[in-house]
Coordinates of C-alpha atoms and ligand atoms in Angstrom, one line a residue:
X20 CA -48.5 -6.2 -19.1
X21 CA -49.2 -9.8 -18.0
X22 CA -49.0 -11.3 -14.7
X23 CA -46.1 -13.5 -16.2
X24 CA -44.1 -10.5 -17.6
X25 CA -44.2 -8.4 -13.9
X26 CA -42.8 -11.4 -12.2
X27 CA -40.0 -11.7 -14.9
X28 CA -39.1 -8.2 -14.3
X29 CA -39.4 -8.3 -10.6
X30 CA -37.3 -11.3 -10.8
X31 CA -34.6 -9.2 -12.6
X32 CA -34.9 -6.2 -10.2
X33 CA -34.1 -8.3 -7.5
X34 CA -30.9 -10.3 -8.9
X35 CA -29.9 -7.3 -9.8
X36 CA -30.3 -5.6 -6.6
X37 CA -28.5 -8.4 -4.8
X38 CA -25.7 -8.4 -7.3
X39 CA -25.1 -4.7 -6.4
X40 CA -25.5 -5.2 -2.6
X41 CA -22.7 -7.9 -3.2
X42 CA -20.5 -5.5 -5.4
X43 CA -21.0 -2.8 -2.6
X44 CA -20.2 -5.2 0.1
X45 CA -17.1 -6.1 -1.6
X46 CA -16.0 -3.2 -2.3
X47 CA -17.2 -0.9 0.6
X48 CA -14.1 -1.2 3.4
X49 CA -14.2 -0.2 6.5
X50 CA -12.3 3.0 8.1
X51 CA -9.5 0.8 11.1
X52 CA -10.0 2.8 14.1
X53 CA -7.1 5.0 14.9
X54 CA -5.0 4.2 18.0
X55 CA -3.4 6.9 19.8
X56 CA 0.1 6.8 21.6
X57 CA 3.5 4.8 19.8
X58 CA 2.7 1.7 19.5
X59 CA 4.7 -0.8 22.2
X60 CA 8.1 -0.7 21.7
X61 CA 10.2 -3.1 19.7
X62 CA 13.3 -4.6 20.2
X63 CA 16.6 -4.0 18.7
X64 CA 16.8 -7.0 17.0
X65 CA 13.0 -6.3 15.1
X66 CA 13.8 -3.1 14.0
X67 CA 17.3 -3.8 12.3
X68 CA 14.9 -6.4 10.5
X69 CA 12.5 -3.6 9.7
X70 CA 15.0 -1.3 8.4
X71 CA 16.3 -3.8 6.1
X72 CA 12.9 -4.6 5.0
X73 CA 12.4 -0.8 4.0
X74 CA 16.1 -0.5 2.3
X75 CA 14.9 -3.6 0.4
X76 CA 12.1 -1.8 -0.6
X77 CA 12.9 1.5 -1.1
X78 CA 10.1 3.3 0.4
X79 CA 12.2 6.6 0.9
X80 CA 13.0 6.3 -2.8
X81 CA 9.2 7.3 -3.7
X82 CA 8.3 8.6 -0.4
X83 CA 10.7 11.5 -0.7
X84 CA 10.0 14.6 -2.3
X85 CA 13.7 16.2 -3.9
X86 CA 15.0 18.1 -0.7
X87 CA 12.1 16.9 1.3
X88 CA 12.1 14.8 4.6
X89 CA 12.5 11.6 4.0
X90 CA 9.6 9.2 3.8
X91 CA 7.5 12.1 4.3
X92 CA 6.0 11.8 1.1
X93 CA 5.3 14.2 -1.9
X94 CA 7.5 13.0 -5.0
X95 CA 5.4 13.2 -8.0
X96 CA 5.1 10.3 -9.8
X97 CA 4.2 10.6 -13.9
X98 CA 2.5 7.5 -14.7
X99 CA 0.8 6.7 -18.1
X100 CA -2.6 7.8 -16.4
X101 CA -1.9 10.7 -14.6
X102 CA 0.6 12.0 -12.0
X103 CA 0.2 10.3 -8.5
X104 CA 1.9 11.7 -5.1
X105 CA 3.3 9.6 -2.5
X106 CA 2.0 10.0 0.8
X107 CA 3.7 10.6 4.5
X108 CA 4.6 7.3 5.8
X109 CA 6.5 9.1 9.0
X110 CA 4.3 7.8 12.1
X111 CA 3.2 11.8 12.3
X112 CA -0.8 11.4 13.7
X113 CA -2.1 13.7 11.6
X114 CA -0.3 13.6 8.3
X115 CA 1.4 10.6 8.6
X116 CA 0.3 6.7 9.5
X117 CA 0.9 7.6 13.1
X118 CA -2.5 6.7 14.4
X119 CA -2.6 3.3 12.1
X120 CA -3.2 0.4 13.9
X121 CA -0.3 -2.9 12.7
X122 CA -3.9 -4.0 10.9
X123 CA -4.6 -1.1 9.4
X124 CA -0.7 -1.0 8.1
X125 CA -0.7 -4.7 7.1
X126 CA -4.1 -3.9 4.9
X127 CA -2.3 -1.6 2.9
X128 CA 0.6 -2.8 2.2
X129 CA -1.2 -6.5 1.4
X130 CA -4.5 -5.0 -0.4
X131 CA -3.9 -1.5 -1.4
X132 CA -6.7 0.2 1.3
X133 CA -5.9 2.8 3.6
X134 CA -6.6 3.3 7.2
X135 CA -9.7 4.8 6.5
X136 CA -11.0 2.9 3.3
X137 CA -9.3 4.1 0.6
X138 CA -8.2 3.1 -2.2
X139 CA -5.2 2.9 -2.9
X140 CA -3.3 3.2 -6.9
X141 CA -1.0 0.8 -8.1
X142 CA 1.5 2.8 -8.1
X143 CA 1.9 1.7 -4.9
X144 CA 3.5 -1.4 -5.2
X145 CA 1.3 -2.7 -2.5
X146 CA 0.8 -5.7 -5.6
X147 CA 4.5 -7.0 -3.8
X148 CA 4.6 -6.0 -1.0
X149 CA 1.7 -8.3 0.0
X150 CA 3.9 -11.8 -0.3
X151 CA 6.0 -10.1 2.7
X152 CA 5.9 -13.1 5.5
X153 CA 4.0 -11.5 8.8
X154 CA 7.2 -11.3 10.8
X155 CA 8.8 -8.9 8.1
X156 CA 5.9 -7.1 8.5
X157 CA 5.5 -6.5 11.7
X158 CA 9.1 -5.3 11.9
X159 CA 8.7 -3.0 8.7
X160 CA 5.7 -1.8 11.1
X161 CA 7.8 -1.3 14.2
X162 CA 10.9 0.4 12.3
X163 CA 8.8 2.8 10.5
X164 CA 6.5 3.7 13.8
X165 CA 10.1 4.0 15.8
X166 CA 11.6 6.8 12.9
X167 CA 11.2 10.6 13.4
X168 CA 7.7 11.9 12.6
X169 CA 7.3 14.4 10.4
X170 CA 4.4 17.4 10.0
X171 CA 3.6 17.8 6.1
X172 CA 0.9 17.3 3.7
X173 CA 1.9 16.2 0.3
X174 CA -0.1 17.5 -2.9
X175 CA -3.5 15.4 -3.6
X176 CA -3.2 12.9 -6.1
X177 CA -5.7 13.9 -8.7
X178 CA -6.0 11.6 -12.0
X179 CA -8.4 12.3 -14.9
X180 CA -12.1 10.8 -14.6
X181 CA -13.1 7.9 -14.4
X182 CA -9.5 7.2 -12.9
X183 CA -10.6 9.6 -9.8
X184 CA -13.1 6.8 -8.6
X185 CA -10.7 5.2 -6.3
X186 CA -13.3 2.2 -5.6
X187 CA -12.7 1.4 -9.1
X188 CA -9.4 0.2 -7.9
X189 CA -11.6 -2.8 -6.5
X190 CA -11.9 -4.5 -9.9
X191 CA -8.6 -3.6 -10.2
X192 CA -7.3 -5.8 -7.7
X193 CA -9.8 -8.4 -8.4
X194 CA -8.4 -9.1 -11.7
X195 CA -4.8 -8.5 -11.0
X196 CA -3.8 -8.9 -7.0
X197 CA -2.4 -12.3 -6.7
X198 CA -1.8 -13.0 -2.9
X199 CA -1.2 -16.6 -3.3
X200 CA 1.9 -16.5 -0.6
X201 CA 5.6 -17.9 -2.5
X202 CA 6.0 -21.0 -2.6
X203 CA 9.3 -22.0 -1.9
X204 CA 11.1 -24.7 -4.3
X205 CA 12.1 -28.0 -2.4
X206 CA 14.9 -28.3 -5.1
X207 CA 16.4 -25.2 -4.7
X208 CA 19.1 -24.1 -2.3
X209 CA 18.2 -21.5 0.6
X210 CA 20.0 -18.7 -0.9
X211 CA 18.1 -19.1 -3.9
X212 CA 14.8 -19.4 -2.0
X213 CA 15.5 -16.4 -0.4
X214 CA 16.7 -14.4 -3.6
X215 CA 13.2 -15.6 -5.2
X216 CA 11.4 -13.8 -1.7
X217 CA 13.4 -10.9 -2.0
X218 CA 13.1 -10.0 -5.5
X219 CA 9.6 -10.6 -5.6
X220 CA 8.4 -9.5 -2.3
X221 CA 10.3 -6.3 -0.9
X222 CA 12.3 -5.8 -3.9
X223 CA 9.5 -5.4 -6.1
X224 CA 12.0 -5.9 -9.1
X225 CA 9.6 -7.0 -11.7
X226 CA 7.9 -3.4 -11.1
X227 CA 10.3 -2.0 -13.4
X228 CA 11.7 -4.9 -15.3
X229 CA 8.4 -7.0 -16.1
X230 CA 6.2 -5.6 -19.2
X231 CA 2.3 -4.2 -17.9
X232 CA -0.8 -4.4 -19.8
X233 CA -3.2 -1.8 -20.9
X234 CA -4.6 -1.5 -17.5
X235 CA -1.2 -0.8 -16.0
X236 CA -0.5 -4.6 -14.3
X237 CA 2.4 -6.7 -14.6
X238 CA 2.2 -9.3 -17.0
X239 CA 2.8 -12.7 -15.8
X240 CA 4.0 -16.0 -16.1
X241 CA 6.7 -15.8 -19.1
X242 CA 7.0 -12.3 -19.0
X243 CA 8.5 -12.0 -15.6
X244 CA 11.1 -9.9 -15.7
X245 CA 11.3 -10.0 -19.3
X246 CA 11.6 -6.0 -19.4
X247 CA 9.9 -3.5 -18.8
X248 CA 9.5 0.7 -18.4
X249 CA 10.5 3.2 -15.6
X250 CA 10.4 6.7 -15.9
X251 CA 10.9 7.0 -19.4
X252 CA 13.8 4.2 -19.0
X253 CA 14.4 0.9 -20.5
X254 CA 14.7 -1.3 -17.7
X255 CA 16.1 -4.6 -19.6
X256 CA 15.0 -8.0 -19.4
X257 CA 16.6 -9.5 -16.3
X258 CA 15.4 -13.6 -17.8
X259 CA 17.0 -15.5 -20.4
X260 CA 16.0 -13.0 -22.6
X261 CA 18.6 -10.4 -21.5
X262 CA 19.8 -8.1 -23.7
X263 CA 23.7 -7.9 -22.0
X264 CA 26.4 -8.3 -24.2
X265 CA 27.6 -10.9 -21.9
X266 CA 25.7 -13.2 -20.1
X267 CA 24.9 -12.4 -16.6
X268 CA 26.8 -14.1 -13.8
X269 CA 26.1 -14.6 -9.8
X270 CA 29.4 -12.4 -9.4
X271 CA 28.6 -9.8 -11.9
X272 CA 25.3 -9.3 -10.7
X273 CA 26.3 -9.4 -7.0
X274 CA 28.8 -6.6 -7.7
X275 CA 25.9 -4.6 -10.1
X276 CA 23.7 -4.9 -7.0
X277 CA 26.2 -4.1 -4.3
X278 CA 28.1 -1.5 -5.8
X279 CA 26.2 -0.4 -8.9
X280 CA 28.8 -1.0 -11.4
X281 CA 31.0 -3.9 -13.0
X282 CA 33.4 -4.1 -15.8
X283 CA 31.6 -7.0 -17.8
X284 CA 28.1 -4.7 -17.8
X285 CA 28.4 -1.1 -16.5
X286 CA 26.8 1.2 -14.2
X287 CA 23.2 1.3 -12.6
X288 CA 22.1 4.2 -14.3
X289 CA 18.6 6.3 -14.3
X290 CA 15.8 4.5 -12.3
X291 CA 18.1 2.0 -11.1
X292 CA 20.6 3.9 -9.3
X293 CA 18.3 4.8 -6.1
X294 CA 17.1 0.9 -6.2
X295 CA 21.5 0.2 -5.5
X296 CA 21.8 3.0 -3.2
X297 CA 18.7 3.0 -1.0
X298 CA 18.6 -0.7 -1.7
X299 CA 21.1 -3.7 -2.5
X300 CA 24.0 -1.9 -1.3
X301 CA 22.6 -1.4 2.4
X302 CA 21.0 -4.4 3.2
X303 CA 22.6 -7.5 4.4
X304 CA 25.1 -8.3 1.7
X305 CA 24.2 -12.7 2.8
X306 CA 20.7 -10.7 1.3
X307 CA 22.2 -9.1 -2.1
X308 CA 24.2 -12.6 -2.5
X309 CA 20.5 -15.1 -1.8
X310 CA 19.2 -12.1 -5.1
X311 CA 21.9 -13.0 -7.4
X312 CA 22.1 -16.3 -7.0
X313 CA 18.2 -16.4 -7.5
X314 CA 18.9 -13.6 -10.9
X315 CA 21.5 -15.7 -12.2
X316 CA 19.8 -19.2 -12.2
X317 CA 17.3 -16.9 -14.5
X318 CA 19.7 -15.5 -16.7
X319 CA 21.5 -19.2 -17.1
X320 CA 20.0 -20.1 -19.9
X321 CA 21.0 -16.3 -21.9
X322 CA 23.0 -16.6 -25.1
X323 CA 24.8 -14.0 -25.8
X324 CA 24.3 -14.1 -29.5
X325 CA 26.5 -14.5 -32.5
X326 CA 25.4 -11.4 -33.6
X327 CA 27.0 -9.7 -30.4
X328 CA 29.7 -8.4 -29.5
X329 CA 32.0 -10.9 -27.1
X330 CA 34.5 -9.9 -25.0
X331 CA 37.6 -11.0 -27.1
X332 CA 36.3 -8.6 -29.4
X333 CA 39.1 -5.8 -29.9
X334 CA 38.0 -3.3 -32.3
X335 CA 35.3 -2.7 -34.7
X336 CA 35.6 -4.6 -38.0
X337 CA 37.0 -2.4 -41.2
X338 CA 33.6 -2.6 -42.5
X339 CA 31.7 -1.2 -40.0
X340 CA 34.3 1.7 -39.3
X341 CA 33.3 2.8 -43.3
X342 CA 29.5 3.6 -42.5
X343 CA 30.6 5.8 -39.6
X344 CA 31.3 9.4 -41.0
X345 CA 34.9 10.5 -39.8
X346 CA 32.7 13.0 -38.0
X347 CA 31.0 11.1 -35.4
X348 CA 34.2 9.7 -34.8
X349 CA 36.1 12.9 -33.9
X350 CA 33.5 14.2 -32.0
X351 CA 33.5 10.9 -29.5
X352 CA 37.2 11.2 -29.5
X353 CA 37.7 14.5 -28.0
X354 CA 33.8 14.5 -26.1
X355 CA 33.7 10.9 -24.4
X356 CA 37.1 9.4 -25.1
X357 CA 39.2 11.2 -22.5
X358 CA 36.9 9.1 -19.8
X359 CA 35.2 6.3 -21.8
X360 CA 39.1 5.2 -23.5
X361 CA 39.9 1.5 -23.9
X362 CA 43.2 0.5 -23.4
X363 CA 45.4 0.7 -19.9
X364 CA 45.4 4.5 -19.3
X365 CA 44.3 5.3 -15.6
X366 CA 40.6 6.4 -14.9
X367 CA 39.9 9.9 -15.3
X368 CA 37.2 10.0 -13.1
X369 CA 35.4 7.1 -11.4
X370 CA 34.9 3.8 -13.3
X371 CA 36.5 3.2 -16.5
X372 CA 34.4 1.5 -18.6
X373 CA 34.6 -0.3 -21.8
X374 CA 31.3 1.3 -23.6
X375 CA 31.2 -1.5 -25.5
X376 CA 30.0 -3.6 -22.6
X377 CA 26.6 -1.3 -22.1
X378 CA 23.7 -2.9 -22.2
X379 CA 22.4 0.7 -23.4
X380 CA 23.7 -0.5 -26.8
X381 CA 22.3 -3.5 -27.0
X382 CA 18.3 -2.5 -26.8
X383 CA 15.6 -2.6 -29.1
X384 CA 15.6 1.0 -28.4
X385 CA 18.1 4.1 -27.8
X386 CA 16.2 5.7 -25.3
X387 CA 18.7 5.0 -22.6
X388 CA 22.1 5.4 -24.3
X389 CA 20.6 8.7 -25.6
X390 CA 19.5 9.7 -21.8
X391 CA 23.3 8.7 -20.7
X392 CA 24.1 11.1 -23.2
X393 CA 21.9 13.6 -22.7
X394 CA 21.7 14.0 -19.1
X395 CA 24.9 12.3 -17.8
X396 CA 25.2 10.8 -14.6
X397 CA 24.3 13.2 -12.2
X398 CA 23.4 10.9 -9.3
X399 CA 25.1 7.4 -9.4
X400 CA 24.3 4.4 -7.2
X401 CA 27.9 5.3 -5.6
X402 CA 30.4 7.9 -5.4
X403 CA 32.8 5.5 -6.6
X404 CA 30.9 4.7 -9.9
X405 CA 32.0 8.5 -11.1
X406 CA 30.2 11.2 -12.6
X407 CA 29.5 12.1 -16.3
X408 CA 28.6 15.9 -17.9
X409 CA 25.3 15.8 -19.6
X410 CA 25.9 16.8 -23.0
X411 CA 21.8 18.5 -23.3
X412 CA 23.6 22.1 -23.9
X413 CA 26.5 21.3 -25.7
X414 CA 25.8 19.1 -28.0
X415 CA 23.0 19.5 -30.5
X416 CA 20.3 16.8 -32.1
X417 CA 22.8 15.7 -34.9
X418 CA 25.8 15.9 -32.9
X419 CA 24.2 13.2 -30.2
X420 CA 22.9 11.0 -32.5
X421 CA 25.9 10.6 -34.4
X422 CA 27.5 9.8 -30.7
X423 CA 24.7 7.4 -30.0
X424 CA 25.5 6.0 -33.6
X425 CA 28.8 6.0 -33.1
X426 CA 28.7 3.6 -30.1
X427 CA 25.9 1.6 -31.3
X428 CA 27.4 0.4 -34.7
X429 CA 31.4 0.5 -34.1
X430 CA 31.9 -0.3 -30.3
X431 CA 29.0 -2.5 -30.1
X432 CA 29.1 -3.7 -33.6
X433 CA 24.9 -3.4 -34.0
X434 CA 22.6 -2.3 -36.7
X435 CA 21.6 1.6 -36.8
X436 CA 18.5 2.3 -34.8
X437 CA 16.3 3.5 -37.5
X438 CA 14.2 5.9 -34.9
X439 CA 17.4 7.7 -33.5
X440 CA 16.7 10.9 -34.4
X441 CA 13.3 10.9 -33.6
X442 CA 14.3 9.6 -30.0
X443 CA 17.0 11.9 -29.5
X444 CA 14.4 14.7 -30.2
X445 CA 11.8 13.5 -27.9
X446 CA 13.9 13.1 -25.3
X447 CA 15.8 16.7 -25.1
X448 CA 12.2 18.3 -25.5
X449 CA 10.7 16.3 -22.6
X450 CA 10.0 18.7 -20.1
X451 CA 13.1 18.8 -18.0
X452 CA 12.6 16.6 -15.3
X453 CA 16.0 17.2 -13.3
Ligands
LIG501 C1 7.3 2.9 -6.5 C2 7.0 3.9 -5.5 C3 6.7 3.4 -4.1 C4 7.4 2.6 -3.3 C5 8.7 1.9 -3.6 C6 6.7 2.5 -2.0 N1 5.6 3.3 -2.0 FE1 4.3 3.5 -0.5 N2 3.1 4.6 -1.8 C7 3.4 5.0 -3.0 C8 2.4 5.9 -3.6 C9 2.4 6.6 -4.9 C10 1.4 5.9 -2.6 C11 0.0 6.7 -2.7 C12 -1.0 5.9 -3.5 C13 -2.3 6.6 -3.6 O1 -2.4 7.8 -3.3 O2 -3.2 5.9 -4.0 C14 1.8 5.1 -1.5 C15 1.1 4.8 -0.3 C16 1.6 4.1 0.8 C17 0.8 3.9 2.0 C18 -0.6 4.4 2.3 C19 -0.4 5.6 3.1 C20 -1.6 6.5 3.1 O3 -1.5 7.5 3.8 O4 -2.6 6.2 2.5 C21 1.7 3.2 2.8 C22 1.3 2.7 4.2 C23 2.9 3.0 2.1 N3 2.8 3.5 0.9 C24 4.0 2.3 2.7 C25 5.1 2.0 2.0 C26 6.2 1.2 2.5 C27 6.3 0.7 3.9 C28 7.1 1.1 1.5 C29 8.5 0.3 1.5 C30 8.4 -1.1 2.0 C31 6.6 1.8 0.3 N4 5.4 2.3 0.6 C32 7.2 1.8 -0.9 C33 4.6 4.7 -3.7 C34 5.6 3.8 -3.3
LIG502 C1 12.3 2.0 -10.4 C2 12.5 1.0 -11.5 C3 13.4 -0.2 -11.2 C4 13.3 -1.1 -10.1 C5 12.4 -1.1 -8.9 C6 14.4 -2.0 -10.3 N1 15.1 -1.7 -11.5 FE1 16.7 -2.7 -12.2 N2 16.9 -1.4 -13.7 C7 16.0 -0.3 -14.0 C8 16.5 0.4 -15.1 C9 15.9 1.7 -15.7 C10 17.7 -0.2 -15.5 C11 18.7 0.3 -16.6 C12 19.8 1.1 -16.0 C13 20.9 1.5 -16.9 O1 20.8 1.4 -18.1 O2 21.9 2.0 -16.4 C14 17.9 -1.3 -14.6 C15 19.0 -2.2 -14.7 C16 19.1 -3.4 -13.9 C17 20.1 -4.3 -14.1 C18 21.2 -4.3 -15.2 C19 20.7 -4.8 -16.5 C20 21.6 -4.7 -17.7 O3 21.6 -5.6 -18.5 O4 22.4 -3.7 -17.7 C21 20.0 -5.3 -13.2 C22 20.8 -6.6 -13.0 C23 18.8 -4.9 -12.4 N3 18.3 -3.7 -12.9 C24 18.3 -5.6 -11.3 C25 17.3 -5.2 -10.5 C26 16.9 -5.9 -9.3 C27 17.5 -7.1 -8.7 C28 15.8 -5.2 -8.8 C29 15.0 -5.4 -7.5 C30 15.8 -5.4 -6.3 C31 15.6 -4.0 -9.7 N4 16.5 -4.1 -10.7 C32 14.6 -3.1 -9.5 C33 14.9 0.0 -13.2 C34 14.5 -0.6 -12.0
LIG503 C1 34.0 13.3 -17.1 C2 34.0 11.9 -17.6 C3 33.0 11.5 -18.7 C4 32.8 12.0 -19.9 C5 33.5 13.2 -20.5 C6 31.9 11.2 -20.6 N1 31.5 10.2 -19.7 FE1 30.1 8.7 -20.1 N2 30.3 8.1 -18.2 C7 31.1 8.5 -17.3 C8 30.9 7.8 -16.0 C9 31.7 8.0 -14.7 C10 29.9 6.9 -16.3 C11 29.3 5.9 -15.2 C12 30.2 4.7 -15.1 C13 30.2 3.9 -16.4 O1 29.1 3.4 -16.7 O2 31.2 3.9 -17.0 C14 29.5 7.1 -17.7 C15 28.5 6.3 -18.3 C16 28.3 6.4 -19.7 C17 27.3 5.5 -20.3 C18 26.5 4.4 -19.7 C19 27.4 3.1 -19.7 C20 26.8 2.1 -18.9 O3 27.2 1.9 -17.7 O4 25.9 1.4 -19.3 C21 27.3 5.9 -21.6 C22 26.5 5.3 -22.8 C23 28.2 7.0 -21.8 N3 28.8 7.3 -20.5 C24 28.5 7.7 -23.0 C25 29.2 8.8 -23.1 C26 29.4 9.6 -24.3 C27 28.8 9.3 -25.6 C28 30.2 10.7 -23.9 C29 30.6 11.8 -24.8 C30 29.5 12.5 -25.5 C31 30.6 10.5 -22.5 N4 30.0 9.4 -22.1 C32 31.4 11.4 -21.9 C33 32.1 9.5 -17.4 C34 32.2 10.3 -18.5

């Protein structure tokens, strides 16, 4: 080898080297030393803040385990690379965040590392969470430090190789954490300033309702809440794009979001439910008010479509009643009619609702009017909102699709889903999730 060729590869070795001491500096982060003793305390005033900081969002919805204490972590959460556990958030020292420091809190929740220098998944919506402004912070610090703690260990989260590398999560972040602050619009009013801070900070909306990429990250720009997946749920475009029979309005959405049903769109159903119960309904309702102004200045520009339904619609056109077998028919009529009737009869239970409003019907796919179907609604956003019967064990695979058909073609006056039956299969077999 020449004298030229060894300094050439010495050359390499040592970019190289220095590229890998800059990756592990990067990456490598340092444990936060633990403090001991509550932190000092805060005043009434910071810890109503804090509280609606965590209603807004819904930590105890994923930091729950069903019957468990809550935020003392536990719930398993399936996610398309594995099953992750949330962890104890209770300010317990040893199994909780008791002995984090506000820095070592604020690090998480702004870059996804734990106290000690862990990585921390997505799945964590710390990817939101870090727009919160540093007062909101510190009171979602000093709430959560002043709340009961609790002594439990929840399961270890353990995903398939290479996915077990947390330090991986590094590149992660560097292509897809954006912790440019929100910019507030000059031209828009407070409320919807405050809406836009709320939905995309706390709220972590576009969580569920944006599309993600192959790595699992929200896709930007256009496809801000322009729908996305939770949990096996559709959870509908929320932009111009919205798939509602009728376009979205500040008042609708303020009664959706506050109540978890209106006439003109239904009920918050599936995922959604906990976000209206833990959530919107609890915090300040100036707060739900600044979201749906922001929501609706989104959905402004939505057509509802000339191939929709509109509300002066009053019954399904001759035509479309001929597809229908007689069958599917009956079997909604004596199944689903007695609550789901149109006309001025009182409501059987809860809500009465005009089916035909659903944006279930309205979707690309069936997946969530066949989970309505198949599951009912076991746990709605409100007690007021009513309660349905799953159908899972008394109706079978042909007898729910032609339900699903049913609603889809006559009371929303759509095209057959061409997958129905394959849907309807997949979902009873799932395993039953409760
Ligand atoms: C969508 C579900 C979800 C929501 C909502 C959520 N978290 Fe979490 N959180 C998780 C999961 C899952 C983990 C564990 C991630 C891991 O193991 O990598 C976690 C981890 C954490 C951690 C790190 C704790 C540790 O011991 O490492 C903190 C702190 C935390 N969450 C605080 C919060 C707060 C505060 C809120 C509400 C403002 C919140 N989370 C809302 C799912 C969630
Ligand atoms: C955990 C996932 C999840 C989160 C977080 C979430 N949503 Fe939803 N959302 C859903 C699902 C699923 C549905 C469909 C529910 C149904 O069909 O009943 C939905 C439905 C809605 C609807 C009704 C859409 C329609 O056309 O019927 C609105 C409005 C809405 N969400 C607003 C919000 C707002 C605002 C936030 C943030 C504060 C939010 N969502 C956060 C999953 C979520
Ligand atoms: C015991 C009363 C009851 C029966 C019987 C019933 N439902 Fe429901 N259903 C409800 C309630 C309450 C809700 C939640 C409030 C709402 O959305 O109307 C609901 C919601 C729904 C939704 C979601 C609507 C939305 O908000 O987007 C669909 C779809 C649905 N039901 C279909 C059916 C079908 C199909 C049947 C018959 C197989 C049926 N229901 C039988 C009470 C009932």
């Amino acid at each position: 080898m020449t004298a030229r060729h060894h300094k050439t590869w010495i050359g390499i070795l040592i970019a190289l080297l220095v590229v890998m001491l800059a990756l592990f500096a990067y990456v490598w982060q340092p444990e936060i030393d633990p403090v001991e003793g509550p932190p000092a305390s805060a005043g009434e005033e910071q810890l109503l803040r804090g509280r609606n900081v965590a209603a807004t969002g819904n930590c105890v919805v994923c930091h729950t385990a069903p019957g468990g204490a809550p935020n003392a972590g536990g719930l398993a959460m399936k996610t398309p690379f594995g099953t992750v556990y949330s962890t104890n958030i209770t300010p317990h020292p040893e199994t909780g965040i008791g002995s984090w420091s506000f820095e070592a809190f604020d690090r998480s929740m702004r870059r996804g590392i734990a106290r000690d220098g862990t990585y921390l998944y997505p799945a964590f919506p710390y990817t939101h969470f870090t727009h919160l402004t540093a007062q909101d912070m510190e009171a979602l610090y000093a709430y959560l430090m002043s709340t009961e703690p609790v002594n439990s260990v929840p399961p270890e989260t353990k995903l398939p190789f290479p996915l077990n590398i947390r330090p991986l999560m590094a590149g992660w972040n560097l292509l897809f954490l954006d912790r440019d602050p929100i910019e507030p619009a000059a031209e828009k009013s407070d409320d919807w300033n405050r809406g836009l801070y709320l939905t995309r900070a706390a709220g972590h909306c576009a969580a569920c309702h944006s599309p993600r990429n192959a790595l699992g990250a929200e896709k930007k720009g256009d496809n801000f809440l322009a729908g996305g997946e939770a949990q096996g749920w559709i959870a509908p475009a929320l932009n111009e794009d919205a798939p509602a029979p009728v376009p979205w309005s500040e008042k609708a959405l303020f009664d959706y979001l506050r109540h978890g049903f209106v006439d003109s769109h239904g009920a918050a159903g599936g995922p959604m439910a906990p976000v209206v119960r833990e959530g919107t309904s609890r915090i300040p309702e100036s707060d739900t008010r600044a979201m749906a102004v922001y929501l609706a200045s989104l959905a402004a520009n939505q057509d509802a479509g000339s191939t929709r339904s509109t509300s002066d619609q009053t019954g399904p056109a001759q035509s479309v009643l001929a597809q229908v077998s007689t069958a599917d028919a009956r079997l909604f009529a004596s199944a689903c009619l007695g609550c789901h009737h149109a006309g001025d009869g009182p409501a059987v239970f809860g809500e009465r609702f005009e089916l035909r409003f659903s944006t279930s019907l309205y979707l690309d796919d069936p997946d969530n009017a066949v989970r309505y179907v198949l599951d009912g609604v076991q746990e709605p956003a409100s007690s007021s909102v009513g309660y349905m019967p799953g159908f899972r064990h008394s109706l079978n695979d042909h007898q729910v699709s032609g339900v699903v058909n049913y609603m889809r073609t006559v009371l929303a006056g759509q095209d057959e889903w061409s997958d129905l039956a394959d849907v309807v299969s997949r979902i009873r077999n799932e395993a039953a999730g409760d």
